[in-house]
GROMACS .gro file of C-alpha atoms in nm:
model
  239
    1UNK     CA    1  -5.641  15.853   2.777
    2UNK     CA    2  -5.745  15.712   3.118
    3UNK     CA    3  -5.701  15.947   3.384
    4UNK     CA    4  -5.361  15.951   3.561
    5UNK     CA    5  -5.170  16.145   3.814
    6UNK     CA    6  -5.253  16.505   3.855
    7UNK     CA    7  -4.963  16.735   3.949
    8UNK     CA    8  -5.032  17.090   4.073
    9UNK     CA    9  -4.733  17.328   4.065
   10UNK     CA   10  -4.723  17.678   4.158
   11UNK     CA   11  -4.450  17.822   3.924
   12UNK     CA   12  -4.243  18.120   4.052
   13UNK     CA   13  -4.420  18.449   3.938
   14UNK     CA   14  -4.080  18.576   3.887
   15UNK     CA   15  -3.989  18.321   3.619
   16UNK     CA   16  -4.327  18.377   3.388
   17UNK     CA   17  -4.498  18.692   3.497
   18UNK     CA   18  -4.200  18.911   3.574
   19UNK     CA   19  -4.033  18.815   3.253
   20UNK     CA   20  -4.321  18.957   3.075
   21UNK     CA   21  -4.476  19.238   3.287
   22UNK     CA   22  -4.277  19.380   3.576
   23UNK     CA   23  -4.348  19.659   3.831
   24UNK     CA   24  -4.113  19.963   3.813
   25UNK     CA   25  -3.925  19.973   4.123
   26UNK     CA   26  -3.594  20.114   3.973
   27UNK     CA   27  -3.611  20.411   4.211
   28UNK     CA   28  -3.765  20.349   4.541
   29UNK     CA   29  -3.907  20.659   4.683
   30UNK     CA   30  -3.909  20.770   5.037
   31UNK     CA   31  -4.280  20.832   5.032
   32UNK     CA   32  -4.362  20.817   5.411
   33UNK     CA   33  -4.232  20.965   5.695
   34UNK     CA   34  -4.401  20.745   5.967
   35UNK     CA   35  -4.385  20.386   6.051
   36UNK     CA   36  -4.698  20.271   5.940
   37UNK     CA   37  -4.772  20.127   6.286
   38UNK     CA   38  -5.122  20.282   6.358
   39UNK     CA   39  -5.445  20.148   6.469
   40UNK     CA   40  -5.756  20.150   6.248
   41UNK     CA   41  -6.084  20.256   6.425
   42UNK     CA   42  -6.345  19.970   6.423
   43UNK     CA   43  -6.654  20.092   6.263
   44UNK     CA   44  -6.891  19.860   6.408
   45UNK     CA   45  -6.776  19.520   6.328
   46UNK     CA   46  -6.528  19.612   6.055
   47UNK     CA   47  -6.222  19.420   6.175
   48UNK     CA   48  -6.253  19.211   5.885
   49UNK     CA   49  -6.167  19.511   5.638
   50UNK     CA   50  -5.916  19.677   5.884
   51UNK     CA   51  -5.732  19.357   5.892
   52UNK     CA   52  -5.694  19.338   5.514
   53UNK     CA   53  -5.601  19.720   5.500
   54UNK     CA   54  -5.346  19.652   5.751
   55UNK     CA   55  -5.195  19.361   5.534
   56UNK     CA   56  -5.176  19.557   5.226
   57UNK     CA   57  -5.057  19.871   5.388
   58UNK     CA   58  -4.737  19.667   5.487
   59UNK     CA   59  -4.695  19.520   5.145
   60UNK     CA   60  -4.404  19.734   5.008
   61UNK     CA   61  -4.508  19.712   4.658
   62UNK     CA   62  -4.857  19.821   4.717
   63UNK     CA   63  -4.763  20.102   4.951
   64UNK     CA   64  -4.528  20.246   4.733
   65UNK     CA   65  -4.728  20.246   4.428
   66UNK     CA   66  -5.005  20.445   4.593
   67UNK     CA   67  -4.804  20.685   4.827
   68UNK     CA   68  -4.571  20.772   4.521
   69UNK     CA   69  -4.887  20.879   4.329
   70UNK     CA   70  -4.800  20.672   4.048
   71UNK     CA   71  -5.153  20.543   4.035
   72UNK     CA   72  -5.295  20.876   3.932
   73UNK     CA   73  -5.129  20.831   3.572
   74UNK     CA   74  -5.313  20.499   3.537
   75UNK     CA   75  -5.672  20.564   3.642
   76UNK     CA   76  -5.923  20.427   3.413
   77UNK     CA   77  -6.201  20.633   3.282
   78UNK     CA   78  -6.405  20.345   3.230
   79UNK     CA   79  -6.417  20.212   3.572
   80UNK     CA   80  -6.756  20.209   3.751
   81UNK     CA   81  -6.605  20.373   4.041
   82UNK     CA   82  -6.420  20.632   3.833
   83UNK     CA   83  -6.119  20.578   4.025
   84UNK     CA   84  -6.274  20.667   4.367
   85UNK     CA   85  -6.179  20.349   4.546
   86UNK     CA   86  -5.814  20.381   4.429
   87UNK     CA   87  -5.824  20.736   4.540
   88UNK     CA   88  -5.982  20.681   4.892
   89UNK     CA   89  -5.721  20.396   4.958
   90UNK     CA   90  -5.428  20.617   4.866
   91UNK     CA   91  -5.580  20.866   5.105
   92UNK     CA   92  -5.610  20.622   5.386
   93UNK     CA   93  -5.256  20.485   5.341
   94UNK     CA   94  -5.128  20.863   5.352
   95UNK     CA   95  -5.283  20.900   5.678
   96UNK     CA   96  -5.149  20.584   5.801
   97UNK     CA   97  -4.801  20.668   5.710
   98UNK     CA   98  -4.816  21.039   5.792
   99UNK     CA   99  -4.684  20.982   6.149
  100UNK     CA  100  -4.934  21.230   6.268
  101UNK     CA  101  -5.157  20.994   6.455
  102UNK     CA  102  -5.166  20.637   6.607
  103UNK     CA  103  -5.522  20.568   6.517
  104UNK     CA  104  -5.685  20.652   6.169
  105UNK     CA  105  -6.054  20.616   6.090
  106UNK     CA  106  -6.117  20.450   5.747
  107UNK     CA  107  -6.466  20.622   5.755
  108UNK     CA  108  -6.423  20.770   5.391
  109UNK     CA  109  -6.263  20.440   5.260
  110UNK     CA  110  -6.553  20.252   5.399
  111UNK     CA  111  -6.797  20.474   5.227
  112UNK     CA  112  -6.639  20.414   4.901
  113UNK     CA  113  -6.643  20.037   4.951
  114UNK     CA  114  -7.008  20.056   5.036
  115UNK     CA  115  -7.079  20.264   4.707
  116UNK     CA  116  -6.905  19.996   4.507
  117UNK     CA  117  -7.024  19.688   4.671
  118UNK     CA  118  -7.390  19.695   4.824
  119UNK     CA  119  -7.304  19.392   5.028
  120UNK     CA  120  -7.073  19.591   5.230
  121UNK     CA  121  -7.316  19.839   5.328
  122UNK     CA  122  -7.347  19.869   5.717
  123UNK     CA  123  -7.112  19.768   5.984
  124UNK     CA  124  -7.183  19.388   6.029
  125UNK     CA  125  -6.908  19.134   6.039
  126UNK     CA  126  -6.800  19.023   5.690
  127UNK     CA  127  -6.547  18.737   5.563
  128UNK     CA  128  -6.206  18.881   5.533
  129UNK     CA  129  -6.107  18.679   5.235
  130UNK     CA  130  -6.407  18.772   5.051
  131UNK     CA  131  -6.330  19.146   5.110
  132UNK     CA  132  -5.967  19.104   4.980
  133UNK     CA  133  -6.088  18.954   4.650
  134UNK     CA  134  -6.356  19.235   4.615
  135UNK     CA  135  -6.108  19.507   4.680
  136UNK     CA  136  -5.812  19.376   4.481
  137UNK     CA  137  -6.047  19.335   4.186
  138UNK     CA  138  -6.221  19.680   4.273
  139UNK     CA  139  -5.853  19.850   4.263
  140UNK     CA  140  -5.791  19.648   3.930
  141UNK     CA  141  -6.098  19.780   3.786
  142UNK     CA  142  -6.007  20.142   3.871
  143UNK     CA  143  -5.661  20.106   3.698
  144UNK     CA  144  -5.700  19.845   3.426
  145UNK     CA  145  -5.545  19.941   3.108
  146UNK     CA  146  -5.637  19.642   2.909
  147UNK     CA  147  -5.876  19.584   2.619
  148UNK     CA  148  -6.256  19.619   2.672
  149UNK     CA  149  -6.537  19.392   2.535
  150UNK     CA  150  -6.594  19.029   2.527
  151UNK     CA  151  -6.299  18.821   2.617
  152UNK     CA  152  -6.147  18.624   2.331
  153UNK     CA  153  -5.921  18.328   2.424
  154UNK     CA  154  -5.699  18.199   2.151
  155UNK     CA  155  -5.594  17.840   2.142
  156UNK     CA  156  -5.204  17.836   2.158
  157UNK     CA  157  -4.992  17.684   1.868
  158UNK     CA  158  -4.883  17.329   1.888
  159UNK     CA  159  -4.537  17.224   2.015
  160UNK     CA  160  -4.497  17.495   2.253
  161UNK     CA  161  -4.268  17.438   2.562
  162UNK     CA  162  -4.397  17.509   2.902
  163UNK     CA  163  -4.248  17.829   2.928
  164UNK     CA  164  -4.381  17.944   2.587
  165UNK     CA  165  -4.727  17.791   2.662
  166UNK     CA  166  -4.695  18.024   2.997
  167UNK     CA  167  -4.602  18.310   2.810
  168UNK     CA  168  -4.899  18.277   2.565
  169UNK     CA  169  -5.145  18.225   2.854
  170UNK     CA  170  -5.011  18.527   3.029
  171UNK     CA  171  -5.011  18.758   2.734
  172UNK     CA  172  -5.372  18.671   2.647
  173UNK     CA  173  -5.465  18.713   3.020
  174UNK     CA  174  -5.314  19.071   3.023
  175UNK     CA  175  -5.432  19.192   2.724
  176UNK     CA  176  -5.765  19.229   2.898
  177UNK     CA  177  -5.641  19.241   3.256
  178UNK     CA  178  -5.369  19.474   3.272
  179UNK     CA  179  -5.290  19.688   3.583
  180UNK     CA  180  -5.033  19.745   3.835
  181UNK     CA  181  -5.244  19.543   4.083
  182UNK     CA  182  -5.211  19.228   3.851
  183UNK     CA  183  -4.843  19.298   3.805
  184UNK     CA  184  -4.833  19.285   4.218
  185UNK     CA  185  -5.063  18.996   4.283
  186UNK     CA  186  -5.161  18.796   3.979
  187UNK     CA  187  -4.949  18.461   3.900
  188UNK     CA  188  -4.993  18.149   3.671
  189UNK     CA  189  -5.087  17.807   3.833
  190UNK     CA  190  -4.945  17.526   3.633
  191UNK     CA  191  -5.156  17.198   3.620
  192UNK     CA  192  -5.013  16.885   3.466
  193UNK     CA  193  -5.218  16.572   3.397
  194UNK     CA  194  -5.048  16.277   3.313
  195UNK     CA  195  -5.190  15.954   3.175
  196UNK     CA  196  -5.116  15.624   3.359
  197UNK     CA  197  -5.154  15.411   3.070
  198UNK     CA  198  -4.942  15.601   2.782
  199UNK     CA  199  -4.754  15.874   2.975
  200UNK     CA  200  -4.906  16.167   2.781
  201UNK     CA  201  -4.912  16.503   2.952
  202UNK     CA  202  -5.144  16.773   2.937
  203UNK     CA  203  -5.032  17.104   3.071
  204UNK     CA  204  -5.233  17.410   3.125
  205UNK     CA  205  -5.169  17.758   3.305
  206UNK     CA  206  -5.426  17.951   3.489
  207UNK     CA  207  -5.401  18.280   3.621
  208UNK     CA  208  -5.470  18.301   4.021
  209UNK     CA  209  -5.505  18.619   4.254
  210UNK     CA  210  -5.458  18.433   4.574
  211UNK     CA  211  -5.391  18.060   4.689
  212UNK     CA  212  -5.577  17.891   4.982
  213UNK     CA  213  -5.288  17.657   5.111
  214UNK     CA  214  -5.347  17.349   5.300
  215UNK     CA  215  -5.181  17.256   5.649
  216UNK     CA  216  -4.954  16.956   5.615
  217UNK     CA  217  -5.109  16.640   5.695
  218UNK     CA  218  -4.796  16.510   5.895
  219UNK     CA  219  -4.822  16.613   6.216
  220UNK     CA  220  -4.443  16.550   6.255
  221UNK     CA  221  -4.348  16.812   5.988
  222UNK     CA  222  -4.244  17.169   6.057
  223UNK     CA  223  -4.543  17.395   5.988
  224UNK     CA  224  -4.427  17.709   5.780
  225UNK     CA  225  -4.513  17.879   5.459
  226UNK     CA  226  -4.287  17.642   5.268
  227UNK     CA  227  -4.443  17.332   5.412
  228UNK     CA  228  -4.782  17.448   5.309
  229UNK     CA  229  -4.666  17.517   4.951
  230UNK     CA  230  -4.495  17.169   4.957
  231UNK     CA  231  -4.847  17.010   5.055
  232UNK     CA  232  -5.034  17.214   4.805
  233UNK     CA  233  -4.802  17.075   4.527
  234UNK     CA  234  -4.830  16.728   4.599
  235UNK     CA  235  -4.887  16.463   4.309
  236UNK     CA  236  -5.210  16.309   4.326
  237UNK     CA  237  -5.313  15.955   4.167
  238UNK     CA  238  -5.675  15.922   4.041
  239UNK     CA  239  -5.785  15.548   3.959
   0.00000   0.00000   0.00000
């Protein structure tokens, strides 16, 4: 088949991932007495780290998971950091939401990060997105309940619907990567390749931790998150 149109779609995580693995939010705890509106001390040029901490602190599922201490029952004994990254993050969040201070120092947290990743040793400027990816994967490793060893990817049976194919891919992924961090952040990206000659379609689902969304090309369009997603899911024609 010749190469035809390539369509990228980000299926709603609730339609696939939440059907299989959901975060327990049945009883939302009042786990913080403060508002969380506190500053973080800049340790040299660590604004790249502080900005990510602030974003995660105000992500309700993340905050409630750590401040309720649910994470303690899910710490992995096989993690390289032995849970220290998760523990220090939970401690930092507790300080930020205690209501005791307007400014909090992330010094202990920064030390745990440096021990886990030598590239973050020191106080020089770093890339925020790179830090976010490292930190989410580090937390995931501290909390991963999935299988260990070499990853085996099983081919899906023939004749599956798109939903069944997504479920098969998600089940295979979470058999090795299974943590509350995955439940909160990871989704499946659906890609469809259609042959322009015979109309045969090839559908794949790939896990993603984050998405880099393009800005709309049309200057006249309204700029918001929905328009960025619309640009991301455009159909492309390859000749």
